[in-house]
Every structure is written in C-alpha cells, then in structure tokens.
Coordinates of C-alpha atoms and ligand atoms in Angstrom, one line a residue:
X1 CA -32.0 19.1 -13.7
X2 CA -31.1 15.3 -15.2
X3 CA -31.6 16.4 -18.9
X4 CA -30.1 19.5 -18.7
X5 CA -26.9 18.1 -17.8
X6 CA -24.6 15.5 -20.0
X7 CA -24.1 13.5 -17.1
X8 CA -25.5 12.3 -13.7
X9 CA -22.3 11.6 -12.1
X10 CA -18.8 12.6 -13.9
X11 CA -15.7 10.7 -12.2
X12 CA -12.1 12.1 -12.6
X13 CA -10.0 9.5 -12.4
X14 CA -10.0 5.5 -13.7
X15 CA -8.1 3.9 -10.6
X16 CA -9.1 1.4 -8.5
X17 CA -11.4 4.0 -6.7
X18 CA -12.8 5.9 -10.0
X19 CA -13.4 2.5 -11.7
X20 CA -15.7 1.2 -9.0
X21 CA -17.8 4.5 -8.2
X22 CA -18.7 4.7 -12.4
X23 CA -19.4 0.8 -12.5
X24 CA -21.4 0.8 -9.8
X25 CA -23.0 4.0 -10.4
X26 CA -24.0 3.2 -13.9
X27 CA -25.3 -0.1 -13.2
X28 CA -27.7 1.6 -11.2
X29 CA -28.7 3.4 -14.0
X30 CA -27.0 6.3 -13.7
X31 CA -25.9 8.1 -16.5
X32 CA -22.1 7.9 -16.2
X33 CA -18.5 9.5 -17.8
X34 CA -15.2 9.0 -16.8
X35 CA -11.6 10.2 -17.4
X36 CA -8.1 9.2 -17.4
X37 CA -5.3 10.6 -18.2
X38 CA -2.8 7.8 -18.3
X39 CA -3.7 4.1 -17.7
X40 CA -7.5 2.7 -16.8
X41 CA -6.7 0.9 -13.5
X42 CA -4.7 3.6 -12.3
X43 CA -1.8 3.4 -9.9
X44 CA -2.5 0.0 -8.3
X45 CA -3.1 -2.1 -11.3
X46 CA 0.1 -0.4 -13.2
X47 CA 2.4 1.2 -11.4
X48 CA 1.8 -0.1 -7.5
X49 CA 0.5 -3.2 -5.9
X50 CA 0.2 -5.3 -8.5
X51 CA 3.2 -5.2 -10.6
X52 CA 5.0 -4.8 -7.2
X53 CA 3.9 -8.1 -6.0
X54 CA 5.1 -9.8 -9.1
X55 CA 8.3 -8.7 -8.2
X56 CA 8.3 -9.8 -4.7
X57 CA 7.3 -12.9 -5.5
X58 CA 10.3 -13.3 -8.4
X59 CA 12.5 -12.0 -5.3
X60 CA 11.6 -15.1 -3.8
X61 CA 12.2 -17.8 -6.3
X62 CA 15.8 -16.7 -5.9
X63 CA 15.6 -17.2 -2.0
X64 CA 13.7 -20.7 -2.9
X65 CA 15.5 -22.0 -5.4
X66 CA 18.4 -22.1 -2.1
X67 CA 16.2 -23.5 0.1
X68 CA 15.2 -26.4 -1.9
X69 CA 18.9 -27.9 -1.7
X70 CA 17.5 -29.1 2.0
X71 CA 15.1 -31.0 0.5
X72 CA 16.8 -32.5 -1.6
X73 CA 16.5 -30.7 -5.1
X74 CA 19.9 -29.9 -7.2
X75 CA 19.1 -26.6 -8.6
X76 CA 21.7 -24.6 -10.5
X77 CA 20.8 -21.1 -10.0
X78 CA 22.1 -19.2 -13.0
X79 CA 21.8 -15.7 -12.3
X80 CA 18.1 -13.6 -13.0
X81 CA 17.1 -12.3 -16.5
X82 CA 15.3 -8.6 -15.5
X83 CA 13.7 -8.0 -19.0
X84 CA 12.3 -11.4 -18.8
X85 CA 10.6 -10.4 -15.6
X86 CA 9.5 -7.1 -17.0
X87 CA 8.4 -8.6 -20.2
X88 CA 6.1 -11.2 -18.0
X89 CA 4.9 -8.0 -15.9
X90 CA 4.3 -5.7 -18.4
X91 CA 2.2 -8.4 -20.6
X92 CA 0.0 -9.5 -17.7
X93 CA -0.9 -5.7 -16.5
X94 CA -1.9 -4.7 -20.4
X95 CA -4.1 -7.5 -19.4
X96 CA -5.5 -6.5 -16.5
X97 CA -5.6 -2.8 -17.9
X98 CA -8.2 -3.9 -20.9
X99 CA -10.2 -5.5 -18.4
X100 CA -10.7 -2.4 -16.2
X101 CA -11.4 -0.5 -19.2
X102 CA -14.4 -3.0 -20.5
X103 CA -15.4 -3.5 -17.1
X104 CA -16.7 0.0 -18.0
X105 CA -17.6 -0.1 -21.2
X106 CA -19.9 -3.3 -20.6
X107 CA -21.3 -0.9 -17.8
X108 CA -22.3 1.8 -19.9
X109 CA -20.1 4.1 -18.4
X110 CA -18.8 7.2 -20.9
X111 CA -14.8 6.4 -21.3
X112 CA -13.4 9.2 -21.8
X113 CA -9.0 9.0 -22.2
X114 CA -8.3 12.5 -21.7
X115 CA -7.2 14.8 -18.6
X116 CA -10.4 16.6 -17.2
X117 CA -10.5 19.9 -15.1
X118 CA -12.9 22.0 -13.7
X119 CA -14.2 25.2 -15.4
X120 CA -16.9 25.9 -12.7
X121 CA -18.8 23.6 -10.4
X122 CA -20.5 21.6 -12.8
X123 CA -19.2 22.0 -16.1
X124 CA -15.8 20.4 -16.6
X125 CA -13.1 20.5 -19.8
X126 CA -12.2 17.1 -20.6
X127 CA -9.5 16.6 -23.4
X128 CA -10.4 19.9 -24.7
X129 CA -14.2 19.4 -24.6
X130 CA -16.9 21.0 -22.0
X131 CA -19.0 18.6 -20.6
X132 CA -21.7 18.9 -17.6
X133 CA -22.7 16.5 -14.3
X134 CA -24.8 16.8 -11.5
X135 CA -22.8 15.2 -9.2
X136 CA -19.1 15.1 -9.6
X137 CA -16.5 12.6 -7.9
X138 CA -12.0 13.4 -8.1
X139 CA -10.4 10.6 -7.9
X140 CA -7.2 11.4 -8.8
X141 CA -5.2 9.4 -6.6
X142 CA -1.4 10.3 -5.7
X143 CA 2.2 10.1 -7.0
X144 CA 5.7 9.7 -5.2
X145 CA 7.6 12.6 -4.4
X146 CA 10.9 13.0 -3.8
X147 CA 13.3 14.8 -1.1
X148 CA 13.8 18.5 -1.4
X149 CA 17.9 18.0 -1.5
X150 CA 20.2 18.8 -4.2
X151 CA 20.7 16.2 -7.2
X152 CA 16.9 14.7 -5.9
X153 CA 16.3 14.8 -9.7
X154 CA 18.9 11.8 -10.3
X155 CA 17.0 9.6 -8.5
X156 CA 13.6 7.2 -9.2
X157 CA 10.4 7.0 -7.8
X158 CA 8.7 4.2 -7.5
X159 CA 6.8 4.9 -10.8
X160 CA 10.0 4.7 -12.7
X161 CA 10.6 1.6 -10.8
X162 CA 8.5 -0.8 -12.9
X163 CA 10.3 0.2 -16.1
X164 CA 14.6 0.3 -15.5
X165 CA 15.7 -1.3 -18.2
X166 CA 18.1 -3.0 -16.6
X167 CA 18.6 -4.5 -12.7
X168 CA 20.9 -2.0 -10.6
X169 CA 23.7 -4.0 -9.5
X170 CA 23.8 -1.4 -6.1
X171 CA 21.2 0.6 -4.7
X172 CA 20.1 3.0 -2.3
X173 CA 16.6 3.1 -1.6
X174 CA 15.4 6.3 1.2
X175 CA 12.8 6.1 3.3
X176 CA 11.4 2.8 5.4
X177 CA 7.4 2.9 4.7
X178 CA 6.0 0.6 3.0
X179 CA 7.7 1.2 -0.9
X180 CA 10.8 1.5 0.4
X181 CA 11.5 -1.7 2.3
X182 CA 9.2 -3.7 0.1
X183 CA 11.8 -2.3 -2.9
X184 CA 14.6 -3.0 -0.9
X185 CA 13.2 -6.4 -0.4
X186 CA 12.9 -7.1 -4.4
X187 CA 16.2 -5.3 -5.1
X188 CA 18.0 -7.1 -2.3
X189 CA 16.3 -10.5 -3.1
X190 CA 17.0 -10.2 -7.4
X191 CA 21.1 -10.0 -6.0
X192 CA 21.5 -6.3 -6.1
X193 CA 23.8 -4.7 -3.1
X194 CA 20.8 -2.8 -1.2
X195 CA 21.1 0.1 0.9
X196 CA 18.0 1.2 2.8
X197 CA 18.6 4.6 4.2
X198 CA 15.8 5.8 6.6
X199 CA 15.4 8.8 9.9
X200 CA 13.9 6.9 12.6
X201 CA 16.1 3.9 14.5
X202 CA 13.5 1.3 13.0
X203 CA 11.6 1.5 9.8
X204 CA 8.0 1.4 9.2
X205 CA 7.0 4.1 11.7
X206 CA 3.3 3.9 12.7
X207 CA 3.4 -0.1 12.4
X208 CA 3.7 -2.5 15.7
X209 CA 7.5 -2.3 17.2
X210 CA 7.9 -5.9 17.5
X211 CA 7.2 -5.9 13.3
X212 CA 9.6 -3.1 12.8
X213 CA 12.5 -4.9 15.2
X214 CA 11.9 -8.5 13.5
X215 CA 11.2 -6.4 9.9
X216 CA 14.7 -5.0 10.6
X217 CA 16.2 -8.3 12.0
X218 CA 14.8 -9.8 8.9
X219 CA 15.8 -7.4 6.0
X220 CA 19.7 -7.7 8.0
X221 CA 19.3 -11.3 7.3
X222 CA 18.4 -11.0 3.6
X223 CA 21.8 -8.9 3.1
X224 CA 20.0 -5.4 2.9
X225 CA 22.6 -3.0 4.6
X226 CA 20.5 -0.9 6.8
X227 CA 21.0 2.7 7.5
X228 CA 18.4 3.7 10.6
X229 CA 19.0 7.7 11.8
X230 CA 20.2 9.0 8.6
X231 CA 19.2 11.2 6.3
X232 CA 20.4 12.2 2.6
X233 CA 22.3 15.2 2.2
X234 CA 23.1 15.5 -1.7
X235 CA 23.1 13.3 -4.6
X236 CA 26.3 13.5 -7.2
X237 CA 26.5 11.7 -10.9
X238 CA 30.2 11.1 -11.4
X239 CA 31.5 8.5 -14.0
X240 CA 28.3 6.8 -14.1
X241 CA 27.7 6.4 -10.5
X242 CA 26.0 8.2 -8.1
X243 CA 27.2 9.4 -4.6
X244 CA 25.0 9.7 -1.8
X245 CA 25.8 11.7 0.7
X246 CA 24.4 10.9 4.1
X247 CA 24.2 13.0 7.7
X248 CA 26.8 10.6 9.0
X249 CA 28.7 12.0 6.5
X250 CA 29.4 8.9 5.0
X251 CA 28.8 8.6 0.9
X252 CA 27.3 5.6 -0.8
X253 CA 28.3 4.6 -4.3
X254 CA 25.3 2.9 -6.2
X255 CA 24.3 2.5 -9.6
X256 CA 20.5 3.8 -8.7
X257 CA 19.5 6.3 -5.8
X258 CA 15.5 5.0 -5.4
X259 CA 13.3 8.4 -3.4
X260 CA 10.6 6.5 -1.7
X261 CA 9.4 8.7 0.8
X262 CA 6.1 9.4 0.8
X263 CA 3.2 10.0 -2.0
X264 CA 1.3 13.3 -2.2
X265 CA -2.3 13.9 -3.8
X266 CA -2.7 14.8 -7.2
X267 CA -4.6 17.8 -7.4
X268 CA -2.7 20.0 -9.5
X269 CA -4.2 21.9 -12.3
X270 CA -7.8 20.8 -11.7
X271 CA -8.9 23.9 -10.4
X272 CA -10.2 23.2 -7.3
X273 CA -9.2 26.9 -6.0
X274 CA -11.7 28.1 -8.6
X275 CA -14.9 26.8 -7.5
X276 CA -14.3 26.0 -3.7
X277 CA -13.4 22.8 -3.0
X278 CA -11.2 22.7 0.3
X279 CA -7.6 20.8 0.6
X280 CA -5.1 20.7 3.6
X281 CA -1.6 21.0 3.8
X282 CA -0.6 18.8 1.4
X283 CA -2.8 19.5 -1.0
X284 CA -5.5 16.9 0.1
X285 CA -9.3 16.7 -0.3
X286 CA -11.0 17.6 3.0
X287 CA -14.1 15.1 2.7
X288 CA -16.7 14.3 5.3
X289 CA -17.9 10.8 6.6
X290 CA -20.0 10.7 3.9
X291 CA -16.7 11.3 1.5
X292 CA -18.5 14.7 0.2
X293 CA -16.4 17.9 -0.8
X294 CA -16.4 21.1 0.9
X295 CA -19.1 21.5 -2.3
X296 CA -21.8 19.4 -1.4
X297 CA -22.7 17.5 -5.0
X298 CA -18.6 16.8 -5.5
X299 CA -17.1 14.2 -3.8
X300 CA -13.4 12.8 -3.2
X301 CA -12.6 9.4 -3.1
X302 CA -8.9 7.2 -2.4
X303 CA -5.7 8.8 -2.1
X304 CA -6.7 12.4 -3.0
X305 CA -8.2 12.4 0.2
X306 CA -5.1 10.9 1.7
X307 CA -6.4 9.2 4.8
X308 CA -5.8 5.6 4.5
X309 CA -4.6 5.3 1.2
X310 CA -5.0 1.5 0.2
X311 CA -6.8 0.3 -2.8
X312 CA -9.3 -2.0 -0.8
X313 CA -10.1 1.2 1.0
X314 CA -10.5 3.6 -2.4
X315 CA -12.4 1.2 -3.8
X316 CA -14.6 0.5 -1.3
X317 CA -14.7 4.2 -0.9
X318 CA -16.4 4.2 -4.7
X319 CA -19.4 1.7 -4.1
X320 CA -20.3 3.2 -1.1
X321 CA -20.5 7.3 -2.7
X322 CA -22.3 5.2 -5.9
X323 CA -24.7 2.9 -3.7
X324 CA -25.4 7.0 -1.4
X325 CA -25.8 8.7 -4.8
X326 CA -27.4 6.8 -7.1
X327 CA -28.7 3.3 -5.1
X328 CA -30.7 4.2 -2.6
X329 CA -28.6 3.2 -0.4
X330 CA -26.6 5.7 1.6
X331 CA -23.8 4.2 3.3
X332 CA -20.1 5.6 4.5
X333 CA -16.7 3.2 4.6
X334 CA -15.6 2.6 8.0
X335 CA -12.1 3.4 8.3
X336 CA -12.1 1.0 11.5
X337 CA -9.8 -1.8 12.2
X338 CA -8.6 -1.9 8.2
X339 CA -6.2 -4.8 7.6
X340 CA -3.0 -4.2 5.5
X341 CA 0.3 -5.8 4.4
X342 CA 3.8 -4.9 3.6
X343 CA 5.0 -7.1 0.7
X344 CA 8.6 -6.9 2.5
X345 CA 10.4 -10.2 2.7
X346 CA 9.0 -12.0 4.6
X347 CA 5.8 -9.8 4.4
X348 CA 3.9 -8.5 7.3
X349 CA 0.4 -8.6 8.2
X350 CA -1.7 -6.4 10.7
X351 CA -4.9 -5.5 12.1
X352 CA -6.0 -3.2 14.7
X353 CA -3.8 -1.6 17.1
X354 CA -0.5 -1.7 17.9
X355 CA 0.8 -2.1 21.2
X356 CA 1.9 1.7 22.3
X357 CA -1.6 2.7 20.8
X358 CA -3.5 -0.2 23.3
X359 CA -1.9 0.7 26.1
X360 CA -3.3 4.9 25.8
X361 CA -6.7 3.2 25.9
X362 CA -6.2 1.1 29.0
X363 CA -4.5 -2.2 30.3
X364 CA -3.7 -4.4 27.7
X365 CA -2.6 -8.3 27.7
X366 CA 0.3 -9.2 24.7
X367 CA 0.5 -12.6 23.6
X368 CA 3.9 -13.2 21.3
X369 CA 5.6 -16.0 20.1
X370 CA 8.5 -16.1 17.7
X371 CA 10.0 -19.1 16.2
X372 CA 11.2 -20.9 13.3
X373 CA 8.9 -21.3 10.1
X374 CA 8.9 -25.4 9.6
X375 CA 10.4 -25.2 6.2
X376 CA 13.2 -23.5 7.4
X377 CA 14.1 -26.3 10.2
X378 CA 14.8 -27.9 6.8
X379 CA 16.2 -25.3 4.1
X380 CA 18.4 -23.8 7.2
X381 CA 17.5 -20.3 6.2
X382 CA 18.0 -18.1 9.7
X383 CA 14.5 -16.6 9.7
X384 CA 11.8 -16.6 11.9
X385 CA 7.9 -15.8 11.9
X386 CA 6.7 -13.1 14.8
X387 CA 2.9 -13.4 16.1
X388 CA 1.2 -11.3 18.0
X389 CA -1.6 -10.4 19.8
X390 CA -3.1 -7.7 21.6
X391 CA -5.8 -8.0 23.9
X392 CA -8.4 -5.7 26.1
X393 CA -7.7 -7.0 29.5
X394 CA -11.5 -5.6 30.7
X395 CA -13.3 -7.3 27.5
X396 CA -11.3 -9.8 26.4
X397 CA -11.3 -8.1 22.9
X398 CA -8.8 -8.8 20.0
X399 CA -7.4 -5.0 19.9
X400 CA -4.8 -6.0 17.5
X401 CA -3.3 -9.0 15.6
X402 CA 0.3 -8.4 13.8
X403 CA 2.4 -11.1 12.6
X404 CA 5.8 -11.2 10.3
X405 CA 6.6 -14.3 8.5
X406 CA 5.4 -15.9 5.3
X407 CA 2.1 -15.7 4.3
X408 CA 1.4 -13.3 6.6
X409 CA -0.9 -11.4 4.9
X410 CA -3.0 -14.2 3.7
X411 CA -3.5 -15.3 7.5
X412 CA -4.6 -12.0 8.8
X413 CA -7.6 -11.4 6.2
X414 CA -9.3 -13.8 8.5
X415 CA -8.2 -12.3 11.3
X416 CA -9.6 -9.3 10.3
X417 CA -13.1 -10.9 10.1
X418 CA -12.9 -12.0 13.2
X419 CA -11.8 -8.9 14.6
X420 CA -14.7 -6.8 13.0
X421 CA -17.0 -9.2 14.5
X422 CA -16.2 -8.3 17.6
X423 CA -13.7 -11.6 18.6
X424 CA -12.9 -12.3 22.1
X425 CA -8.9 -14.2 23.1
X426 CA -12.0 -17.0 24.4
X427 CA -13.1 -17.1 20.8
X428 CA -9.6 -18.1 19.4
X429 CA -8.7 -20.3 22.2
X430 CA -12.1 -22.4 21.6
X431 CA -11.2 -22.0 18.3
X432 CA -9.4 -25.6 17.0
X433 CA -6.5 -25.0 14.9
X434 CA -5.2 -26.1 11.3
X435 CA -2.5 -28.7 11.5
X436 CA 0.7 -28.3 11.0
X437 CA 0.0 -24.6 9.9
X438 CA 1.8 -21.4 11.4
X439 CA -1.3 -20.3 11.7
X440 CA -2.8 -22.4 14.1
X441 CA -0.4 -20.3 16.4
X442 CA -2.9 -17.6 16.7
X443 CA -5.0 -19.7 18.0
X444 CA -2.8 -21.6 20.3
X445 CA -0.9 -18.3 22.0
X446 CA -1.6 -19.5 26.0
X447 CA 1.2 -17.7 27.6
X448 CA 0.4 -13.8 28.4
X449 CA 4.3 -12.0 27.5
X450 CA 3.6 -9.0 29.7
X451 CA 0.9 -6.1 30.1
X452 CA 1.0 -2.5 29.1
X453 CA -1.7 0.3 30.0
X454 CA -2.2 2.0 32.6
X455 CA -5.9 1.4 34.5
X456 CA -7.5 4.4 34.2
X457 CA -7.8 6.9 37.4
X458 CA -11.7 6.8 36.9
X459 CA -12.1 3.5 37.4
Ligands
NDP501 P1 5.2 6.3 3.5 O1 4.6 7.6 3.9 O2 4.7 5.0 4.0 O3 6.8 6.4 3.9 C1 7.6 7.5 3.6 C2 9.0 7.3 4.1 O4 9.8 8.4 3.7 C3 9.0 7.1 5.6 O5 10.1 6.3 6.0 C4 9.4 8.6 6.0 O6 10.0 8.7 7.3 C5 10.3 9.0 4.9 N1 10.4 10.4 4.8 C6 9.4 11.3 4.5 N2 9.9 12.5 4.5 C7 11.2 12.5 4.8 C8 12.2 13.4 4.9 N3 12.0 14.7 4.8 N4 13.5 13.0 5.2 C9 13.7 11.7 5.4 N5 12.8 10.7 5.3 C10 11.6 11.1 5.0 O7 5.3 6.4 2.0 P2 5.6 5.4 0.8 O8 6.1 6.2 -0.2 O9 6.3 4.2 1.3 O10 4.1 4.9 0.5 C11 3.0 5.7 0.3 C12 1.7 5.1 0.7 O11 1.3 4.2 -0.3 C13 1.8 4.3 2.0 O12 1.7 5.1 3.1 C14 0.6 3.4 1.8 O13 -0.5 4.0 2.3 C15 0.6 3.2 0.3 N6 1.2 1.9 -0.1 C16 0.6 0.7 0.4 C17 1.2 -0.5 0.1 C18 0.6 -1.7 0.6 O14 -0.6 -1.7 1.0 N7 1.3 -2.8 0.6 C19 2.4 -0.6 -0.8 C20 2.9 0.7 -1.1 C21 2.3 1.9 -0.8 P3 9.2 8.8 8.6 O15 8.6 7.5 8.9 O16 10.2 9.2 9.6 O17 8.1 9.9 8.4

C-alpha cells in the first residue's frame, strides 16, 4: 500500500492540533501533507488564546498604571491608543504564524495552503488537486456562532474581535463562558461601558460556584454592568447604534453587540456524509479513546471532536494519534483532571472537580480562604483572591483545586502535577510554602469550611 498512495498520513487542518500530529508524524518518517485553508497556527495562535491574552494583559496596564499611585509612582494615564495595540498584536502573531508554518516545513511535512475535502475514503481534493493517504486525520477545529434571533447578523464574534478598527466606547457582550467574560474583561478594562448579558444567575456554568460568585463579585468591581437571567430578544441598527433588546424587556444602546456563545465544529463541506464518518448533534466527530473515526484509518483530533476543546488538549491529542500511527508507540490522551484558565480579570485557575460534582461521588472536605492580594493592601483596589480546595474525606485526595485572583493560572499548573500524581491534603500540608507568595496559601489552608456528600448507603 505505502507507494501506491501520495501520502502516509494526510492532515486537514494546520491548528495547534494539525500542526503537531504532521510534525510529529513526519519526524518519524512518515510521509506527511497538510492543509489549511486560512492561517497555519489556526485558531489559537490567530484568532484565540494568544492574541486574546495580549489584550488581557493591555487591559491590565490600565488597571496598573492606577494602582501604582499607592506606591508612590505619578503616572498620567492618557487614555489607550487601540490600533497601537492591534498593530503590536498583529506583528507578533505574523510572527508566530511563520514559525508554525517552518516548524513544518523543516519537518518535511507537504504544506499544502488550500481547503481539502474528501472525494472518497482515501483520496481527497485539496485546492483543486486529488491527492491520496493511508491514514487520514480532520482537524478542522471550530468557529463562533451566533444566536438564532433577529438582527444576530449585526453583531461580532469573537473572530471579528481581533480586527475592530477602532475600540467600542459601549458594548454588549452575550453569553458568560469563557470568551465572553474574558471580552468583557478586556473591553471593560481598555475604558469601554461593558454590558455582559448572560441566562444563568452566575456566569461560567460548569465551573466551581465559589469562582463564578467571586468571578461575578469581581467583574461588578471592574465596572462591567452584569446582566444574569437574561436573554437577547432582537438586535436593531438605528443612527449608528445598536439596540438590544433583552427578555426583561429592557434595551441596551451600545456601539458593538459581541455573540459569544458558544463555538461549533467545522465540518461543513468536507464530505464526511459521503464516505461514513459519524458526527453528533452538532455536527461533531464521534471518535473513540484511541481518537479514531467511525472509519477506522481516519481520525479526528481538537475541537472537531468537541469534547474538551483546549489547545493543550488538541495538541496533545496530535502527538499521541502520530506516536499510535506512525511511532510505535500507541498511546490515548487522558481527558482526566485537565487544568484550564479563564483569562478574565483577575483570571481563574482550576483543576479537578468542582464542589457540586465531589459531593455525587461521596463526602467531601472544602478548604476556602478569601482575602486581600498584598499589592492591593497597598494600591487600595477592592479585590480579593478566592482559594479553594476540595478534598476526598476517605483518601485524603486533592479532588479539586480552584482559585480566582492574579496569577491564578500560573499557580495551578503545579497544582495540576500534583494532582495527577495522586496528591494527598498531607502532601500539601508537609509541603513548606513560598514566602510572601499567594500561593503558599494552598499549602497553608488548615481550617476545613464545611463538608458536602452524602456517605454512601453501601458503606
Ligand atoms: P461556551 O460554550 O464556554 O459559552 C457559551 C455561552 O453562551 C454560555 O454562557 C451559554 O450559556 C451561552 N449560550 C449558549 N446558547 C445560548 C442561548 N441559546 N441563549 C443564551 N445564551 C446562550 O463558549 P465560548 O464561546 O465562551 O467558548 C467556546 C469554547 O472555547 C469554550 O468552551 C472553551 O472550551 C474554549 N475556550 C477556551 C479558552 C481558555 O482556555 N481560556 C478561552 C476561550 C475559549 P449557558 O452557560 O447557559 O449554556
């Protein structure tokens, strides 16, 4: 079969997950194409995490340019220039973009800048011309979508986002997952009136409900008028601004109405109907643990398959189908105790489980503490860092670790090592802390808050 074929392994897709499975695949000699459509890197590096956290971070120069006034520094804040920040942004991902793109090349990967699509299971058109693998891998990722209500079409997404040419001076951003409050939080911190509209009384559903009450506490603080229970009824452009209707029936004037409420695989046109590869409801890739198709030689990798769609996970989710296929090394990504973070202001960290989740598996012991961030005994800023842990009251187990504050999501990466090895609340207590740190609190929580679960009628 290998010579029959133009290639061993054909990915669709040059994203973080795309990228990886190719590199890896043909530096173990496999013979290797790849595709994109639009921009090598894909949504992370262009159009996601990356330029987003540039953002955040010029959000908070704002915020520290005021808190340096308590130490001392006369700083005359003159207002924020939006097409320098762009400019700055735009530069450093064409960067980043060329690097992804010879990270390839230097592989010996086929780069291909064209669409591809399948004409039958191993033959695929790509820009107009057929080409053949043995093993195939979509990794097509995902792209906002938008509410189904009328004048949805007069609103962004977050891909439009990155390129406004100028700052809104009032917006309305829907939905409270992760793009929406950390927009709100970049909007809101670059001195923009920010509305965040969202369904359920606290935002980020899914998340830890201490975070969400101190994320909600927190975006208050920052001036972001919050709009929990409501949804969007209508948008309306008249003289230049646009009128959002909500169920409360009141109506928001803003200069930019910002849909971020939810992302949904791109799968589209490639023909998967034609030669048999399953999807769900949303038009996801069903894959098994070993991240293969419905058809056994193509697999599906990051956000098409829509399970936990973060780029450590996609990528991750690349090496291991390249190290099965073509290393000698079969392997599957466990989807187990993943950490994350919301850039919001301050950012959020977690690991593991949340508290409602613990207590379904059994008796639980929560360990919180909330107080004020050091710096801020001094700047005077009202905010406070949250930090939490959630324990297994039979093992002793770290079941969870969540904290909201700054830095955040640089403290739980070691967390996160610690919980995949299995910590115990004895390992952190024994465990001597960094001082004066925040977070030498997780390792200093003595005081049990309370404890949730139920002991189960078995035992
Ligand atoms: P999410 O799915 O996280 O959030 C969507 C939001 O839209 C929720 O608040 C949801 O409400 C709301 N929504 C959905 N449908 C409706 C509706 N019909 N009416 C009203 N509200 C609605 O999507 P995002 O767009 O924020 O992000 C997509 C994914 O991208 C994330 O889940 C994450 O996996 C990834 N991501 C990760 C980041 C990171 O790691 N820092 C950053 C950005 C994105 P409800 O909660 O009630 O369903």
């Amino acid at each position: 079969m290998r010579y029959l074929v133009d290639f061993d392994l054909f990915v669709i897709g040059g994203g973080s997950a795309g990228v990886r499975c190719a590199r890896i695949a043909a530096g173990h000699g496999a013979r290797v194409g790849v595709a994109e459509e639009r921009f090598w890197g894909g949504t992370c590096v262009n159009i996601g995490c990356v330029p987003k956290k540039f953002m955040v971070m010029a959000a908070e120069y704002g915020a520290g340019a005021d808190d340096a006034r308590g130490f001392g520094w006369d700083i005359a804040k003159r207002g924020h220039d939006w097409a320098t920040l762009i400019a700055a942004k735009d530069k450093e991902i064409l960067r980043l973009n060329g690097i992804y793109r010879r990270l390839l090349d230097q592989a010996g990967a086929k780069i291909f800048d064209a669409r591809a699509t399948f004409i039958d299971e191993h033959t695929l058109d790509v820009g107009g011309k057929r080409v053949t693998a043995e093993k195939i891998v979509i990794a097509t990722g995902g792209h906002p979508t938008r509410l189904d209500i009328p004048g949805a079409e007069l609103g962004i997404i977050s891909d439009d986002a990155f390129y406004l040419k100028e700052m809104p001076k009032r917006i309305a951003t829907i939905g409270s997952g992760y793009i929406g409050v950390e927009f709100a939080g970049i909007f809101a911190g670059l001195g923009a009136e920010t509305h965040l509209v969202y369904r359920q009384p606290l935002p980020l559903r899914g998340f830890d409900e201490d975070l969400r009450g101190g994320l909600a506490e927190a975006m208050s603080a920052n001036g972001i008028l919050l709009h929990p229970d409501t949804v969007p009824t209508s948008v309306v452009k008249e003289n230049g601004a646009y009128h959002l209707a909500l169920s409360d029936l009141s109506v928001l004037e803003v200069d930019l109405v910002f849909f971020a409420t939810g992302r949904a695989p791109n799968v589209r046109g490639l023909g998967l109907e034609k030669i048999g590869v399953e999807t769900g409801r949303l038009g996801e890739i069903l894959v098994d643990q070993s991240l293969a198709t419905s058809v056994p030689h193509i697999y599906a990798i990051g956000d098409v398959t829509d399970r936990l769609n973060l780029t450590p996970v996609a990528t991750a989710e690349g090496h291991a189908v390249a190290d099965t296929l073509f290393g000698n090394n079969p392997r599957a990504v466990s989807l187990e105790n993943v950490a994350t973070a919301v850039f919001s202001i301050p950012p959020i960290g977690t690991v593991g489980l949340t508290e409602a989740e613990a207590a379904q598996r059994g008796p639980a012991k929560i360990f919180l503490t909330r107080f004020t961030p050091m710096r801020h005994n001094i700047s005077g800023r009202a905010r406070k860092t949250l930090m939490k842990l959630i324990v297994d009251q039979e093992t002793d187990k770290i079941l969870g670790a969540h904290m909201l504050g700054e830095d955040a999501p640089e403290i739980l990466q070691g967390l996160a090592v610690a919980m995949k090895a299995g910590a115990t609340k004895a390992d952190f207590d024994r465990t001597i802390g960094i001082h004066p740190t925040a977070a030498e609190e997780f390792v200093t929580l003595r005081t049990q808050t309370r404890v949730v679960g139920e002991v189960s009628s078995a035992e």
